[in-house]
mmCIF file of C-alpha atoms in Angstrom:
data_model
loop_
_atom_site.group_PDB
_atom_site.id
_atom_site.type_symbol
_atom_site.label_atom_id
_atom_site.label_comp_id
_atom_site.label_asym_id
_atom_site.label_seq_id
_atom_site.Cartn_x
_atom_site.Cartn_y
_atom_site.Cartn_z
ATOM 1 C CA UNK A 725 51.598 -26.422 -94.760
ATOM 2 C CA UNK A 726 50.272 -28.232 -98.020
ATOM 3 C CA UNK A 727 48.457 -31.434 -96.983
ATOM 4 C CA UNK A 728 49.352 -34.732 -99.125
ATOM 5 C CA UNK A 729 46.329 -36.001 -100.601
ATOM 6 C CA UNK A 730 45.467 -39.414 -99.155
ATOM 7 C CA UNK A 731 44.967 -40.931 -102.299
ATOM 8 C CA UNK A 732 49.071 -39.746 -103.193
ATOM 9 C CA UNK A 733 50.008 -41.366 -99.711
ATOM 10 C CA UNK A 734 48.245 -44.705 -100.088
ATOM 11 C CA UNK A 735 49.134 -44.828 -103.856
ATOM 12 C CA UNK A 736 52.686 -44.378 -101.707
ATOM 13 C CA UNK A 737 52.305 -46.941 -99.540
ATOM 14 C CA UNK A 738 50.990 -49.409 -101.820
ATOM 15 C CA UNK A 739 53.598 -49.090 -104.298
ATOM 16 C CA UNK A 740 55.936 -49.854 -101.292
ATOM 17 C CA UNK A 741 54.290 -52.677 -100.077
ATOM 18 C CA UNK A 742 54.778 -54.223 -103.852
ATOM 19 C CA UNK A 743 58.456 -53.340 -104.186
ATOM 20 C CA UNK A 744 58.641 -55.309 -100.498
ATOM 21 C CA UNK A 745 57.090 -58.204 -101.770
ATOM 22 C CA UNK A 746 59.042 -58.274 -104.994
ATOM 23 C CA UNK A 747 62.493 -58.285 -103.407
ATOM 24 C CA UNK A 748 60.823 -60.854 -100.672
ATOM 25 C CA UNK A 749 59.598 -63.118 -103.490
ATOM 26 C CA UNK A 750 63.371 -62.765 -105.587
ATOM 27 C CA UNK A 751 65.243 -63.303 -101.767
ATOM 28 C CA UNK A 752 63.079 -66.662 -100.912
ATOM 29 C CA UNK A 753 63.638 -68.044 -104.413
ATOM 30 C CA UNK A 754 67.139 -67.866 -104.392
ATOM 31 C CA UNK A 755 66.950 -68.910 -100.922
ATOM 32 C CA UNK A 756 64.468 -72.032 -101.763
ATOM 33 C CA UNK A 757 64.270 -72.133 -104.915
ATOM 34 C CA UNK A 758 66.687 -75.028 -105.989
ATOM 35 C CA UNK A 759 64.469 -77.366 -102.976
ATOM 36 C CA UNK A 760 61.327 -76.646 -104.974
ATOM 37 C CA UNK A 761 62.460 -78.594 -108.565
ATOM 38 C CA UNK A 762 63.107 -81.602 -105.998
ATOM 39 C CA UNK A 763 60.622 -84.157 -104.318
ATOM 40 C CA UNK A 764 61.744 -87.803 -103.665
ATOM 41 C CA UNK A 765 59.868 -90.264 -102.317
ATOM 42 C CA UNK A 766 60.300 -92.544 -99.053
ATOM 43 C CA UNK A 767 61.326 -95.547 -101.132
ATOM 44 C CA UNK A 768 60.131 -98.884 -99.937
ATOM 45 C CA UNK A 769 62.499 -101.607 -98.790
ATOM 46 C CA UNK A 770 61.503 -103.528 -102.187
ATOM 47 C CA UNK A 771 59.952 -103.084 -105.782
ATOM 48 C CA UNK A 772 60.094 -105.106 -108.881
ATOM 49 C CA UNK A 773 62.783 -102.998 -110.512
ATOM 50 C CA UNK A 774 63.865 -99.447 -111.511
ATOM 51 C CA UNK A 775 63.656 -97.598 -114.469
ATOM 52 C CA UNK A 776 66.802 -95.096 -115.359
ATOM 53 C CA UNK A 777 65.182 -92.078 -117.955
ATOM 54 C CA UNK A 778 67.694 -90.199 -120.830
ATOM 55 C CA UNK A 779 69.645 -87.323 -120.287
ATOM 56 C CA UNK A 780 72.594 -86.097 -121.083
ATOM 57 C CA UNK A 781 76.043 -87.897 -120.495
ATOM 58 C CA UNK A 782 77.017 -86.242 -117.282
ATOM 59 C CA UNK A 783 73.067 -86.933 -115.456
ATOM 60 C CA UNK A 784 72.974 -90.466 -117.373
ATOM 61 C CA UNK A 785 76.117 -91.319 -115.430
ATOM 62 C CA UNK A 786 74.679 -90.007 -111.984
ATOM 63 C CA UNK A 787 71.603 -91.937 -112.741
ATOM 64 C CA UNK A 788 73.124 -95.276 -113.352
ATOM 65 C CA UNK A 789 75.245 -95.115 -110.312
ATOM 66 C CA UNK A 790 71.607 -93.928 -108.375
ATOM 67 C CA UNK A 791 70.234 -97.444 -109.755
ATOM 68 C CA UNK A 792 73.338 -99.520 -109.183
ATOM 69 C CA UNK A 793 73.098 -98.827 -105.665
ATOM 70 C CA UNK A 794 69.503 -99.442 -105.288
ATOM 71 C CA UNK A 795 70.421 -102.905 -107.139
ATOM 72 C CA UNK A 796 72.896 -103.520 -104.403
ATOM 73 C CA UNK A 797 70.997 -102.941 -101.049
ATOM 74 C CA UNK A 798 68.449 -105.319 -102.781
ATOM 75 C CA UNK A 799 66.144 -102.491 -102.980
ATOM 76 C CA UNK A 800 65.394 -103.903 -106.771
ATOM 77 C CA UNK A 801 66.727 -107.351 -108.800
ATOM 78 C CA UNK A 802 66.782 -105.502 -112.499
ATOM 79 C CA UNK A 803 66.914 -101.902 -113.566
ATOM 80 C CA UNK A 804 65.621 -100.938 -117.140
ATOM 81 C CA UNK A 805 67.392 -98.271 -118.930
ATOM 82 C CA UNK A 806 65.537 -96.659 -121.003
ATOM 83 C CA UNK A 807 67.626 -95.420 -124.772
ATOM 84 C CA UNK A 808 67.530 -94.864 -127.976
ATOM 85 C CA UNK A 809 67.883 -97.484 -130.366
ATOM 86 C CA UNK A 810 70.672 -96.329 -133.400
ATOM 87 C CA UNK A 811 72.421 -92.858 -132.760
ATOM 88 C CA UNK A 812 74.753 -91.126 -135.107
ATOM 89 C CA UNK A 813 76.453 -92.922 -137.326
ATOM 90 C CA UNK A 814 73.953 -95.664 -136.724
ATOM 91 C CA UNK A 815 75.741 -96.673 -133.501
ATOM 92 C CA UNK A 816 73.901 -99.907 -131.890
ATOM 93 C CA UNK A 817 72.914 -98.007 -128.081
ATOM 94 C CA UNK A 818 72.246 -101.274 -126.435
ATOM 95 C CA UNK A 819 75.668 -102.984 -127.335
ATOM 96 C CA UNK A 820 77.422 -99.292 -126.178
ATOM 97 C CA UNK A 821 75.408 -99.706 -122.841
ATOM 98 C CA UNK A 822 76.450 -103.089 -122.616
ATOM 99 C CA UNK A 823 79.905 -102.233 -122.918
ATOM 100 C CA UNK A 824 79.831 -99.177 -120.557
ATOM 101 C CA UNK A 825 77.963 -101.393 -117.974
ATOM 102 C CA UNK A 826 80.365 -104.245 -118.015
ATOM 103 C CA UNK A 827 83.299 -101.740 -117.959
ATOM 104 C CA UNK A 828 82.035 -99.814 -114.656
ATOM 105 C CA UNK A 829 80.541 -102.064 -112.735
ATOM 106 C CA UNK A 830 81.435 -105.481 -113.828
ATOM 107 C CA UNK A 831 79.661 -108.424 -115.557
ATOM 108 C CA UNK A 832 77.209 -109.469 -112.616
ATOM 109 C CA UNK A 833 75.798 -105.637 -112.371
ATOM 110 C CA UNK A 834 75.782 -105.565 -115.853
ATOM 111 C CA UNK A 835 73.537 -108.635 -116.473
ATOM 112 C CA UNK A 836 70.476 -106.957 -114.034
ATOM 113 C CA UNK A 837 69.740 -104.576 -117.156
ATOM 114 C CA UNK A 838 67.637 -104.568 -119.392
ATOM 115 C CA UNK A 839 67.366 -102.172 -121.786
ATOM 116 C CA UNK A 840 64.130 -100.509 -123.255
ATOM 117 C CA UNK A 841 64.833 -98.843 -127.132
ATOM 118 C CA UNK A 842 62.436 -96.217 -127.294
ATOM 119 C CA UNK A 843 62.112 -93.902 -130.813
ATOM 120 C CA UNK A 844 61.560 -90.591 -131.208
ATOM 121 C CA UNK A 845 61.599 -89.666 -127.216
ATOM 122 C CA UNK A 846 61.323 -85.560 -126.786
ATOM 123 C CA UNK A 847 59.611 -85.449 -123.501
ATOM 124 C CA UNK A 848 59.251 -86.788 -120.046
ATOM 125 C CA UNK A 849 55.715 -87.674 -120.932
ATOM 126 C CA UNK A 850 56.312 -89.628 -124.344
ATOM 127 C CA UNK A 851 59.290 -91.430 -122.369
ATOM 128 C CA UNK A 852 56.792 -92.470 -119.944
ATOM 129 C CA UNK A 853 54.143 -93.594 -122.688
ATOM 130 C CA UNK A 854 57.187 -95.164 -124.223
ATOM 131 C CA UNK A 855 58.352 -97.571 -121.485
ATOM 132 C CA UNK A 856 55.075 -98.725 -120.817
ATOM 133 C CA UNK A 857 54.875 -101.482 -122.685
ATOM 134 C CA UNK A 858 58.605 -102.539 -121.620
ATOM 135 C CA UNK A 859 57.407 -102.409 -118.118
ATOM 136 C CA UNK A 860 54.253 -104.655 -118.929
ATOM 137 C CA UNK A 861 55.826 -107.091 -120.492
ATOM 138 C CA UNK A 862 57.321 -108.100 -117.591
ATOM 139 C CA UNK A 863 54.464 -108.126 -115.164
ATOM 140 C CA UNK A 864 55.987 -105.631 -112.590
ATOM 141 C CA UNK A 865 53.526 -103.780 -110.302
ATOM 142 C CA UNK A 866 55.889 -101.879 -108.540
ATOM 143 C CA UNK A 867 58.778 -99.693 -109.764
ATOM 144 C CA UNK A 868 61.514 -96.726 -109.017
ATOM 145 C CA UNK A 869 61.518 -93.896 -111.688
ATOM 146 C CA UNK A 870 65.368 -93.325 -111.300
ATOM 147 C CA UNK A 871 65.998 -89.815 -112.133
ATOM 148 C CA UNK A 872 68.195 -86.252 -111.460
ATOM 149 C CA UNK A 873 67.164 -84.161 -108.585
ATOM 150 C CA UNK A 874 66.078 -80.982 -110.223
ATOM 151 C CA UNK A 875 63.684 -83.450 -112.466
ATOM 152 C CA UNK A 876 62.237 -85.435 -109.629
ATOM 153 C CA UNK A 877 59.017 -83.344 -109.100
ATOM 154 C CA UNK A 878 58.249 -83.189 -112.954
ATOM 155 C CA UNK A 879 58.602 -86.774 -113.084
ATOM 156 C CA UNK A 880 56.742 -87.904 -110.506
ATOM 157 C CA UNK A 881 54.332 -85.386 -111.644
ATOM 158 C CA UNK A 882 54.087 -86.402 -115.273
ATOM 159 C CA UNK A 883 54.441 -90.188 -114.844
ATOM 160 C CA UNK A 884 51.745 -90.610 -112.220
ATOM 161 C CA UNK A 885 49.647 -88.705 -114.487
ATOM 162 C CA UNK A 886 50.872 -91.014 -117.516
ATOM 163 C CA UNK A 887 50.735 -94.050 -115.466
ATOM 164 C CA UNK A 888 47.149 -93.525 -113.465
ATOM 165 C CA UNK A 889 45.032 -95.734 -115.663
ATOM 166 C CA UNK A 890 47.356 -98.588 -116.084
ATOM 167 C CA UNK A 891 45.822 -101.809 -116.119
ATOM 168 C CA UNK A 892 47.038 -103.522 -113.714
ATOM 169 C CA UNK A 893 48.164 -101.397 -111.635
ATOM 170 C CA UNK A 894 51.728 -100.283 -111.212
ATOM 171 C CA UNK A 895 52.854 -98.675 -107.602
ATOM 172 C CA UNK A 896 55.391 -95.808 -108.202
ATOM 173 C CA UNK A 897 58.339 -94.048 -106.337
ATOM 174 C CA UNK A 898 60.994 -91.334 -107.723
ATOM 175 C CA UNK A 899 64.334 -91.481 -106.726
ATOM 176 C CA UNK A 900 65.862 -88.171 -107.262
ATOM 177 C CA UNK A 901 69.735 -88.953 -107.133
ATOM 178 C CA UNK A 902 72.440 -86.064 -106.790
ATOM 179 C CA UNK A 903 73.355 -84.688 -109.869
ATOM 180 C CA UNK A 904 76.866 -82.857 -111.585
ATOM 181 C CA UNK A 905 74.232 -80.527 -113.504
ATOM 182 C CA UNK A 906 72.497 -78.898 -110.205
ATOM 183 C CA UNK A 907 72.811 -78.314 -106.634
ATOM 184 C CA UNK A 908 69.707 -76.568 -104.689
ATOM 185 C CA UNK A 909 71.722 -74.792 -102.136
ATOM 186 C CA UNK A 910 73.084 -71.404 -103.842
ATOM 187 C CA UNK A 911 71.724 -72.364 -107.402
ATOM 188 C CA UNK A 912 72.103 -68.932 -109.044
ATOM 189 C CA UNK A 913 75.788 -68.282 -107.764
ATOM 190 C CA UNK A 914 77.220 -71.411 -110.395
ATOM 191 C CA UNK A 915 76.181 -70.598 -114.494
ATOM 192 C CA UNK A 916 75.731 -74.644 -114.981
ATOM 193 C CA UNK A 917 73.141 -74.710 -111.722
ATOM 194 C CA UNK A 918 71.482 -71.203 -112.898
ATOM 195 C CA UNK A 919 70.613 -72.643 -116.776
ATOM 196 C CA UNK A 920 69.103 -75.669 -115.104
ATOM 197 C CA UNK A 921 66.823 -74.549 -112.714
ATOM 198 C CA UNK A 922 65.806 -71.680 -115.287
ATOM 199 C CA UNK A 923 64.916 -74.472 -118.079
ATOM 200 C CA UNK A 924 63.598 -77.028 -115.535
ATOM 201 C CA UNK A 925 61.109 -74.324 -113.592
ATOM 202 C CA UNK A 926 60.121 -73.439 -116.948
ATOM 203 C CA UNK A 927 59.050 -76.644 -117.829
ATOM 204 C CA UNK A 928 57.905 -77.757 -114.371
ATOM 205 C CA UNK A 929 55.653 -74.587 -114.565
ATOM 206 C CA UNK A 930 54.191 -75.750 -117.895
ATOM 207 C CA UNK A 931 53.667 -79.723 -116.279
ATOM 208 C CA UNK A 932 51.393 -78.026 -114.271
ATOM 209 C CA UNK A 933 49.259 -75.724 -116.218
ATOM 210 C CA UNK A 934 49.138 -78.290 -118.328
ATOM 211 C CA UNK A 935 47.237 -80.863 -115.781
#
C-alpha cells in the first residue's frame, strides 16, 4: 500500500480548512453583513438641534421625515439641512427646500429649518468641515447627525473624528433612519440593496484605514 506523504495530507487538510473558512466568512456576511454599515446611537431625550446631510432624492426624503419626527417628540427645536447653494440651471436650493418643506409638512415644521449652503461638498468629511461654522454660529453644544442607515457608522465615524477638537465642545449622536436605498436583512437578494452596501463597505473600509 503506497503511504501519503504527510506533508501531501496536511497540505490537504489545510487547504480544506481555508475553503471552510472562505464559505464561513461569504455565509456570515450575507448573513450580517447589512447590520455592520449600521450603528445608531441611544439618542438623548434633548439636544440643541439636528443636522440632515445630502444624498440623493429618495434618502434626502427619508432623512427629512427622520428629523421631522425628532422635531415633534421635542427631541430638538430646529433642524439644519445641510445643501447646495445654486444647482442646474442656477436653481435657488434654499427657496426649493422652502417650498418642499412648507408643502409636506406645513408652515410651522417648515419654519424650524434652517438651512446651511455648503459649496463644493464631495465627501462625508468636507460636509462635516462644511457645517461647522453653521453649527457655531449658533452656539449649539449638542446635536443629531440625521442620516441613512447604511451611512450611520461612517458618519459617526468621520464626524467625531472631524468634530474632536472643536472649541467649544459639541456633544454628538447619529440617528440612522430607515432608508428606500437599503435594508440589512437579505441585502444581496435586492440589486438596489446589493450596489449600496458594495459602495458603502467600500468606503466605510477606506474611513478606517484612513484614521
Amino acid at each position: 500500500m503506497t503511504k501519503v506523504p504527510r506533508t501531501v495530507g496536511l497540505r490537504t487538510w489545510l487547504t480544506a480548512a481555508v475553503l471552510l473558512m472562505f464559505v464561513l466568512g461569504i455565509l456570515a456576511t450575507l448573513h450580517w453583513g447589512g447590520y455592520l454599515l449600521i450603528s445608531n446611537d441611544v439618542l438623548p431625550s434633548h439636544a440643541d438641534g439636528a443636522i440632515i446631510l445630502q444624498a440623493s432624492v429618495i434618502s434626502e426624503e427619508a432623512r427629512i421625515a427622520g428629523a421631522v419626527r425628532l422635531l415633534q417628540r421635542g427631541v430638538v427645536d430646529h433642524i439644519i439641512l445641510s445643501i447646495p447653494k445654486t444647482g442646474y440651471w442656477d436653481l435657488s436650493f434654499p427657496s426649493l427646500a422652502r417650498t418642499y418643506l412648507e408643502k409636506h409638512y406645513g408652515h410651522d415644521i417648515a419654519s424650524q429649518f434652517q438651512f446651511c449652503e455648503t459649496v463644493n461638498v464631495d465627501s462625508t468629511e468636507q460636509e462635516a468641515m462644511a457645517m461647522m461654522p453653521c453649527v457655531q454660529q449658533r452656539h449649539w453644544r449638542s446635536l443629531i447627525v440625521v442620516t441613512s442607515n447604511f451611512h450611520s457608522r461612517r458618519a459617526g465615524l468621520i464626524w467625531r473624528r472631524t468634530w474632536k477638537h472643536v472649541q467649544p465642545p459639541v456633544q454628538m449622536w447619529v440617528d440612522g433612519v430607515d432608508d428606500p436605498s437599503f435594508q440589512p436583512a437579505s441585502w444581496w437578494r435586492h440589486r438596489r440593496y446589493a450596489k449600496t452596501w458594495f459602495f458603502e463597505s467600500s468606503k466605510l473600509l477606506w474611513a478606517l484605514i484612513a484614521r
